[in-house]
mmCIF file of C-alpha atoms in Angstrom:
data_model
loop_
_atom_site.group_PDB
_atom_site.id
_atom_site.type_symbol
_atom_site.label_atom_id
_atom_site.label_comp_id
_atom_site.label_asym_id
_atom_site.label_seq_id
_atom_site.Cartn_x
_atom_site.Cartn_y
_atom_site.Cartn_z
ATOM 1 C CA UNK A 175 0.000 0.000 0.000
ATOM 2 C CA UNK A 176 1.052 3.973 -0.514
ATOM 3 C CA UNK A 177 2.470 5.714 2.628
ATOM 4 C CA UNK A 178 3.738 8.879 2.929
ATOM 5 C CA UNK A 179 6.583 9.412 5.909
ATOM 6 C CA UNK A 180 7.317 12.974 7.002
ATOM 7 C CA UNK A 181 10.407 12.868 9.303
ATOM 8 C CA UNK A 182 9.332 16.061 11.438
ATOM 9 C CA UNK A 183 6.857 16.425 13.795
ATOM 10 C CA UNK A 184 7.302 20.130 14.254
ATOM 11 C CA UNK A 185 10.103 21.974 13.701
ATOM 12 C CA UNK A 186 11.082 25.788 14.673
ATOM 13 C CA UNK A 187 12.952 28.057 13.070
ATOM 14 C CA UNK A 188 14.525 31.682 13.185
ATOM 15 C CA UNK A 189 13.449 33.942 10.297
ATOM 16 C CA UNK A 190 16.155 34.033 7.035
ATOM 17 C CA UNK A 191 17.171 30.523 8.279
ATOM 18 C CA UNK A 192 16.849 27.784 6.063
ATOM 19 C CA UNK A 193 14.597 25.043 5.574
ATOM 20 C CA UNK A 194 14.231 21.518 4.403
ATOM 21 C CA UNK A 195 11.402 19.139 5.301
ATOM 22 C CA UNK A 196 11.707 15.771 4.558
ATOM 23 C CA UNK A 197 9.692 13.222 2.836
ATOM 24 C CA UNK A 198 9.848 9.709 1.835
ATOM 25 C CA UNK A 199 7.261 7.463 0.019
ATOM 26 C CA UNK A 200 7.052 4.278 -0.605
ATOM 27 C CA UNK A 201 5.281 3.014 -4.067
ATOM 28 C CA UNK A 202 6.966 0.970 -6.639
ATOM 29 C CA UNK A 203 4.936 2.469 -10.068
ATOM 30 C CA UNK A 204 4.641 5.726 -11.540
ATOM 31 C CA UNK A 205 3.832 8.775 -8.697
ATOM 32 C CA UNK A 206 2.417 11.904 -8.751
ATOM 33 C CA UNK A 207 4.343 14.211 -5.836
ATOM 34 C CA UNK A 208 2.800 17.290 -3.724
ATOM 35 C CA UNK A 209 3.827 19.496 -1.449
ATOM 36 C CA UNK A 210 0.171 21.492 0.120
ATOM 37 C CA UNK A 211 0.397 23.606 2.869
ATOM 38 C CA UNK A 212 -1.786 24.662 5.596
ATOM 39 C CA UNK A 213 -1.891 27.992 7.518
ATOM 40 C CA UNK A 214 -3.428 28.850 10.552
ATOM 41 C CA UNK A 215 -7.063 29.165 10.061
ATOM 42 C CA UNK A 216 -7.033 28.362 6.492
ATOM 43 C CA UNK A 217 -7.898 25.367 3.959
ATOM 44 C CA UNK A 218 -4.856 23.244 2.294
ATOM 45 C CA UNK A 219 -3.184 24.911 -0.519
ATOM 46 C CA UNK A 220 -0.874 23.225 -3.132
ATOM 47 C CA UNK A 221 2.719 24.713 -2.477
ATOM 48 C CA UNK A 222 4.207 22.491 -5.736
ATOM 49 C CA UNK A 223 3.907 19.184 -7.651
ATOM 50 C CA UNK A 224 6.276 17.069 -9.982
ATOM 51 C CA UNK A 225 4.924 14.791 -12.149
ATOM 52 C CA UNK A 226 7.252 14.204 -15.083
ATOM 53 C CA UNK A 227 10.024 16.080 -15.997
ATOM 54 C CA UNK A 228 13.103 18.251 -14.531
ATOM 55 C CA UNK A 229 12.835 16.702 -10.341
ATOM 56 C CA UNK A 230 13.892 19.761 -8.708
ATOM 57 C CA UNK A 231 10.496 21.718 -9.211
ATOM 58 C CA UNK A 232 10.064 25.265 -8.216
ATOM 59 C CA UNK A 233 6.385 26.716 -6.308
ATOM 60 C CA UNK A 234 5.249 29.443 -4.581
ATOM 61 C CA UNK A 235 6.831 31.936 -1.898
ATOM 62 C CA UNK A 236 10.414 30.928 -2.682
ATOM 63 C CA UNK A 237 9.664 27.072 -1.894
ATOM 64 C CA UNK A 238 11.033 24.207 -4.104
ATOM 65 C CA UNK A 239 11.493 20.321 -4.016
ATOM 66 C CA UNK A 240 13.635 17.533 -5.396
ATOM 67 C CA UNK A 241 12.288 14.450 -6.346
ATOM 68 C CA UNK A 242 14.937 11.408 -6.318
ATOM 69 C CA UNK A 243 13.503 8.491 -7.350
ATOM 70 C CA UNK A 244 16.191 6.470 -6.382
ATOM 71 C CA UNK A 245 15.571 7.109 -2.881
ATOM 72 C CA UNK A 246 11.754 7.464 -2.709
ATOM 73 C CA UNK A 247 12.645 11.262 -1.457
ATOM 74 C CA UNK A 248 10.724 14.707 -2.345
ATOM 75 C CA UNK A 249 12.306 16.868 -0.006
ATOM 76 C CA UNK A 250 11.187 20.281 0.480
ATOM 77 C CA UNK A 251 13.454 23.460 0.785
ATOM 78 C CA UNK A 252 13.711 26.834 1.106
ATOM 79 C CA UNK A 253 16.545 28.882 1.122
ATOM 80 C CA UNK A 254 16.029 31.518 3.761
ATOM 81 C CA UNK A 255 12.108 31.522 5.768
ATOM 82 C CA UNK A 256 10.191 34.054 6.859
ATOM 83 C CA UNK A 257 7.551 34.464 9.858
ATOM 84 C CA UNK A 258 5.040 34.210 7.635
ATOM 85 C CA UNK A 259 5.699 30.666 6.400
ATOM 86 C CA UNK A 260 4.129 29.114 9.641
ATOM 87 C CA UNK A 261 2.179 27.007 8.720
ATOM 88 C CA UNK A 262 1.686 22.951 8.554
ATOM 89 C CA UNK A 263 2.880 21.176 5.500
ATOM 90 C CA UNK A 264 1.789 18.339 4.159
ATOM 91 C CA UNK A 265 3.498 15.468 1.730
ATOM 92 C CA UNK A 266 1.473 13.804 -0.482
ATOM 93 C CA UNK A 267 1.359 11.107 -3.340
ATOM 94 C CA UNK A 268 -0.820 10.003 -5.791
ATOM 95 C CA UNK A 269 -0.448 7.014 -7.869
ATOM 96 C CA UNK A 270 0.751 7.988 -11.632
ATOM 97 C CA UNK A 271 -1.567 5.329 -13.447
ATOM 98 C CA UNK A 272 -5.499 5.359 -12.075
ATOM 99 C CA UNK A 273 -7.697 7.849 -13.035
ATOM 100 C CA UNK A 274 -9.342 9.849 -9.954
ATOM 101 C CA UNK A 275 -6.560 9.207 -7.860
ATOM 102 C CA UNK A 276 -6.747 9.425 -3.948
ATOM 103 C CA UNK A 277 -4.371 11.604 -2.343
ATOM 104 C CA UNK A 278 -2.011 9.790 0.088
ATOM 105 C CA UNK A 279 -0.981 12.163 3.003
ATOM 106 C CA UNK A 280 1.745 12.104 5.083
ATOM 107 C CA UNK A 281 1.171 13.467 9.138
ATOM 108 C CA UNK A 282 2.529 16.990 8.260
ATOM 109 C CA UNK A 283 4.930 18.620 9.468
ATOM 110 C CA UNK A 284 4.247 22.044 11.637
ATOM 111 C CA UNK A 285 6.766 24.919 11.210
ATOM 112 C CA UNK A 286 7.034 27.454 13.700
ATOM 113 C CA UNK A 287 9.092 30.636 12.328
ATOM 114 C CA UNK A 288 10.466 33.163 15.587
ATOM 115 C CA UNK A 289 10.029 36.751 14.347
ATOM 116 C CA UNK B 141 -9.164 32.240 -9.321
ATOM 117 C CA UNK B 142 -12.491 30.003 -9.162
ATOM 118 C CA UNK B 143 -12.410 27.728 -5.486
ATOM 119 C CA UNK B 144 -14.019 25.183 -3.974
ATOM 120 C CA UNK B 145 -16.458 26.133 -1.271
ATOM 121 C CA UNK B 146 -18.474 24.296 1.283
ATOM 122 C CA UNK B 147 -20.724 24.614 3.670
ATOM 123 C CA UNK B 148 -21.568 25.096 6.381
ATOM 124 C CA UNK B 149 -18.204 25.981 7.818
ATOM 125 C CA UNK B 150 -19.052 24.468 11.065
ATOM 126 C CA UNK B 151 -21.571 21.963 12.202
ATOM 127 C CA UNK B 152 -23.002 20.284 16.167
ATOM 128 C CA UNK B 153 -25.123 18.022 15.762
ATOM 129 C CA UNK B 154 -26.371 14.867 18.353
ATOM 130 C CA UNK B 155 -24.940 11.073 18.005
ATOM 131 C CA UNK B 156 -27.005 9.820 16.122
ATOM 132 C CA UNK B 157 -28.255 12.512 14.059
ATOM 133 C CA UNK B 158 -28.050 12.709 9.886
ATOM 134 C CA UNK B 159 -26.013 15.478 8.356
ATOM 135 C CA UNK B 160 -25.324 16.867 4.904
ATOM 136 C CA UNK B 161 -22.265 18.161 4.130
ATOM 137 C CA UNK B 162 -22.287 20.356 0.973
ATOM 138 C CA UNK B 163 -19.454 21.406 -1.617
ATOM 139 C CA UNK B 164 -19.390 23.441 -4.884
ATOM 140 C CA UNK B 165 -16.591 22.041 -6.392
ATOM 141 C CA UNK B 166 -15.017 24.338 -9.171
ATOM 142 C CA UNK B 167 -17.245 24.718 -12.668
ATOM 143 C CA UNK B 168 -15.484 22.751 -15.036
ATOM 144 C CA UNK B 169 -13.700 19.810 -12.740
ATOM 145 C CA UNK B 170 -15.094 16.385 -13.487
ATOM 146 C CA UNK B 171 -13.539 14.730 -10.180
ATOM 147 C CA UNK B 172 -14.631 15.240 -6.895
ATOM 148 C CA UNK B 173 -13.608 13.935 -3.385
ATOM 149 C CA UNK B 174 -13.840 13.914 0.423
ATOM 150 C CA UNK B 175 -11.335 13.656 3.094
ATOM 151 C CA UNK B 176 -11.681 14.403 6.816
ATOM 152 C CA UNK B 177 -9.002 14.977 8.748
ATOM 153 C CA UNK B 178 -9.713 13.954 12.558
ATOM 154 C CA UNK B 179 -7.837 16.405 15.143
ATOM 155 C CA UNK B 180 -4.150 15.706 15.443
ATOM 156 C CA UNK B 181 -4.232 13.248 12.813
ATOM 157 C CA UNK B 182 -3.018 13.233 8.926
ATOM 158 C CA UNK B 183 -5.703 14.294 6.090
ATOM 159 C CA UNK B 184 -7.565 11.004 5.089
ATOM 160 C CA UNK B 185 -8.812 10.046 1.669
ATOM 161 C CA UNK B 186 -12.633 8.842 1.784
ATOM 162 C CA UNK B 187 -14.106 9.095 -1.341
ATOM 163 C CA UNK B 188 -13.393 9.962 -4.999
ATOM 164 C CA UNK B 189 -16.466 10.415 -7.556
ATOM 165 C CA UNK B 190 -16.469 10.771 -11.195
ATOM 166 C CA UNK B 191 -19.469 10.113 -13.773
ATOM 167 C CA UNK B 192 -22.244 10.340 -11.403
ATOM 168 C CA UNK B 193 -20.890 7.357 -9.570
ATOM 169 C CA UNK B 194 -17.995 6.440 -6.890
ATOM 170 C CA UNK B 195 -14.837 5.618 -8.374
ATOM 171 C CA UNK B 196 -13.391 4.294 -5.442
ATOM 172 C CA UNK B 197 -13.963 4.930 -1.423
ATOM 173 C CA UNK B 198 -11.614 4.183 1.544
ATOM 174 C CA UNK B 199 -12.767 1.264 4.092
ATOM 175 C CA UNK B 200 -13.778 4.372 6.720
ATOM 176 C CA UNK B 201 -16.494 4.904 4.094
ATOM 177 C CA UNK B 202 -18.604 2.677 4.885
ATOM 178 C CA UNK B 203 -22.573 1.846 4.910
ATOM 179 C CA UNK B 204 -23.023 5.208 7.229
ATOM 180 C CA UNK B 205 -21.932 7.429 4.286
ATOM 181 C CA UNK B 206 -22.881 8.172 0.964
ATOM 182 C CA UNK B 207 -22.361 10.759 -1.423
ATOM 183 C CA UNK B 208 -24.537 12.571 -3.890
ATOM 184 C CA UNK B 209 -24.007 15.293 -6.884
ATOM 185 C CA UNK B 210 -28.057 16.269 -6.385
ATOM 186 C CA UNK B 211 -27.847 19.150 -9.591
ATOM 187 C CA UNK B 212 -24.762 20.320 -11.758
ATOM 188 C CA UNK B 213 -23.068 22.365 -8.674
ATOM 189 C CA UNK B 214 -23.164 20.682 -5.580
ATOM 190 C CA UNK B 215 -21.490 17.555 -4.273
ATOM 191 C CA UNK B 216 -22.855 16.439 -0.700
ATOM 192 C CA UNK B 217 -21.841 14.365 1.823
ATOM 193 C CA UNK B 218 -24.087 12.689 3.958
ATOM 194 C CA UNK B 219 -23.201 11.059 7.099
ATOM 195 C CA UNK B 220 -26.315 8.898 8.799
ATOM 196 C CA UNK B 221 -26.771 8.594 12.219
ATOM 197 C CA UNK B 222 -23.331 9.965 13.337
ATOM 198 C CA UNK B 223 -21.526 8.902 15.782
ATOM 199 C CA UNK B 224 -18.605 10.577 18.418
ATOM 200 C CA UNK B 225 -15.849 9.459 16.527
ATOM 201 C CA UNK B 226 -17.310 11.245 13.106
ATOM 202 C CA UNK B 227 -16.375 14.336 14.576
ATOM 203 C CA UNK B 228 -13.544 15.767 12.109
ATOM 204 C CA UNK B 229 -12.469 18.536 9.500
ATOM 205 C CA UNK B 230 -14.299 17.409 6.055
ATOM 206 C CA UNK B 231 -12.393 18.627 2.913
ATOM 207 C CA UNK B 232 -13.911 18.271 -0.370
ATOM 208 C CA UNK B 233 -11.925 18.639 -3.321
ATOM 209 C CA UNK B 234 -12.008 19.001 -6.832
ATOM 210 C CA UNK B 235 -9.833 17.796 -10.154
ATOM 211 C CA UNK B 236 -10.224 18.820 -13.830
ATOM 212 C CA UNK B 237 -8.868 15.289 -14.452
ATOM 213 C CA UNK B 238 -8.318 12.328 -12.402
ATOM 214 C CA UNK B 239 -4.539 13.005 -12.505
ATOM 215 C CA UNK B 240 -4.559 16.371 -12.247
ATOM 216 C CA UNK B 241 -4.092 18.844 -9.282
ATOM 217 C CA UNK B 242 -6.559 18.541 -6.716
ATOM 218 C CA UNK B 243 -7.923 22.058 -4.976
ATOM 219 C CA UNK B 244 -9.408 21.928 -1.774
ATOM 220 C CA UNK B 245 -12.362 23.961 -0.013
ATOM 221 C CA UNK B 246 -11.946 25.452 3.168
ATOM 222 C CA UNK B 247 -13.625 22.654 4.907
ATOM 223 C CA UNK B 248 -16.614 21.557 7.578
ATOM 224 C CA UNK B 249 -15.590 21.378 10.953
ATOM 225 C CA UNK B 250 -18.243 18.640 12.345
ATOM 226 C CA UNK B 251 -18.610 18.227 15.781
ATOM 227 C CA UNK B 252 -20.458 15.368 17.343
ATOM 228 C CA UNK B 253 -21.888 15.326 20.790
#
């Protein structure tokens, strides 16, 4: 079965510090990848997705990802955070092959960003 | 930018009680799901529907739920004679295509007492 693992519970940060949030999944066939993120009081927003193509893949507000197949990895980064990236995050997967296909979540990972 | 919405934002209702859950997924998406996402816990897939029929549903969706596209705009949800552990966020979501980026509403928070 498809599981998402995200490594960190919840993880704090100073502002301009930088930022990677890992993810592993486990799926042996073709996989869609997400990053959606969550902030306080609001609904889940897509951040950035790979599907085919170059796997370092670039989203919103500075954030960007690198798929590596080889070790079932999207990892997401950011270069320097600000306060107003707090917020949960959320891995996800969804199989490459059937057609309305179920996201698989991972448990999120909370960042807390001091001012 | 079109969005999904849904409604009511939140919702108490008695164990035992029947609610509807309602969703307006965006105009020209063909797939439509529900996930709920029970406090503290990860966002969990329950249903997708496609054609006017369920494409595939999660062993939490059982017998108690079922799901309904009524007219050409809204996508319900209704959960029969709830119970305390149905108390959750409830996303719906949308898709243009079954493999295509999913967009989310802002969610029902349902609370059963």
């Amino acid at each position: 079965a498809q599981s998402v693992s995200q490594h960190n519970h919840h993880v704090i940060l100073s502002e301009a510090a930088s930022l990677e949030l890992g993810c592993n999944y486990s799926y042996g066939g073709t996989v869609n990848l997400f990053w959606y993120v969550q902030y306080p009081g609001q609904h889940l927003q897509l951040l950035l997705k790979y599907f085919s193509g170059d796997p370092l893949v670039k989203g919103i507000k500075g954030f960007e990802a690198e798929f590596i197949k080889s070790k079932f990895s999207f990892n997401l980064r950011k270069p320097s955070v600000q306060w107003s990236d707090t917020a949960e995050y959320f891995c996800a997967v969804t199989s490459g092959y059937s057609s309305a296909s179920k996201i698989i979540f991972g448990s999120g990972t909370r960042l807390s960003i001091r001012p | 930018e079109p969005e999904v919405t849904q409604t009511p934002s939140h919702q108490v209702t008695q164990m035992g009680q029947e609610v509807i859950l309602r969703c307006v997924p965006i105009s020209n998406h063909l797939y439509f799901y529900w996930y709920r996402q029970i406090l503290g816990q990860k966002v969990e897939f329950l249903v997708s529907f496609y054609n006017n029929e369920i494409s595939e549903k999660s062993e939490i969706f059982d017998d108690q739920f079922s799901v309904e596209r009524p007219d050409g705009s809204n996508f319900t949800l209704k959960i029969r004679s709830t119970k305390l552990e149905d108390s959750a966020m409830y996303f719906c979501a949308s898709s243009e295509n079954g493999q295509e980026t999913q967009y989310f509403g802002p969610g029902t928070r349902l609370l059963v007492l």
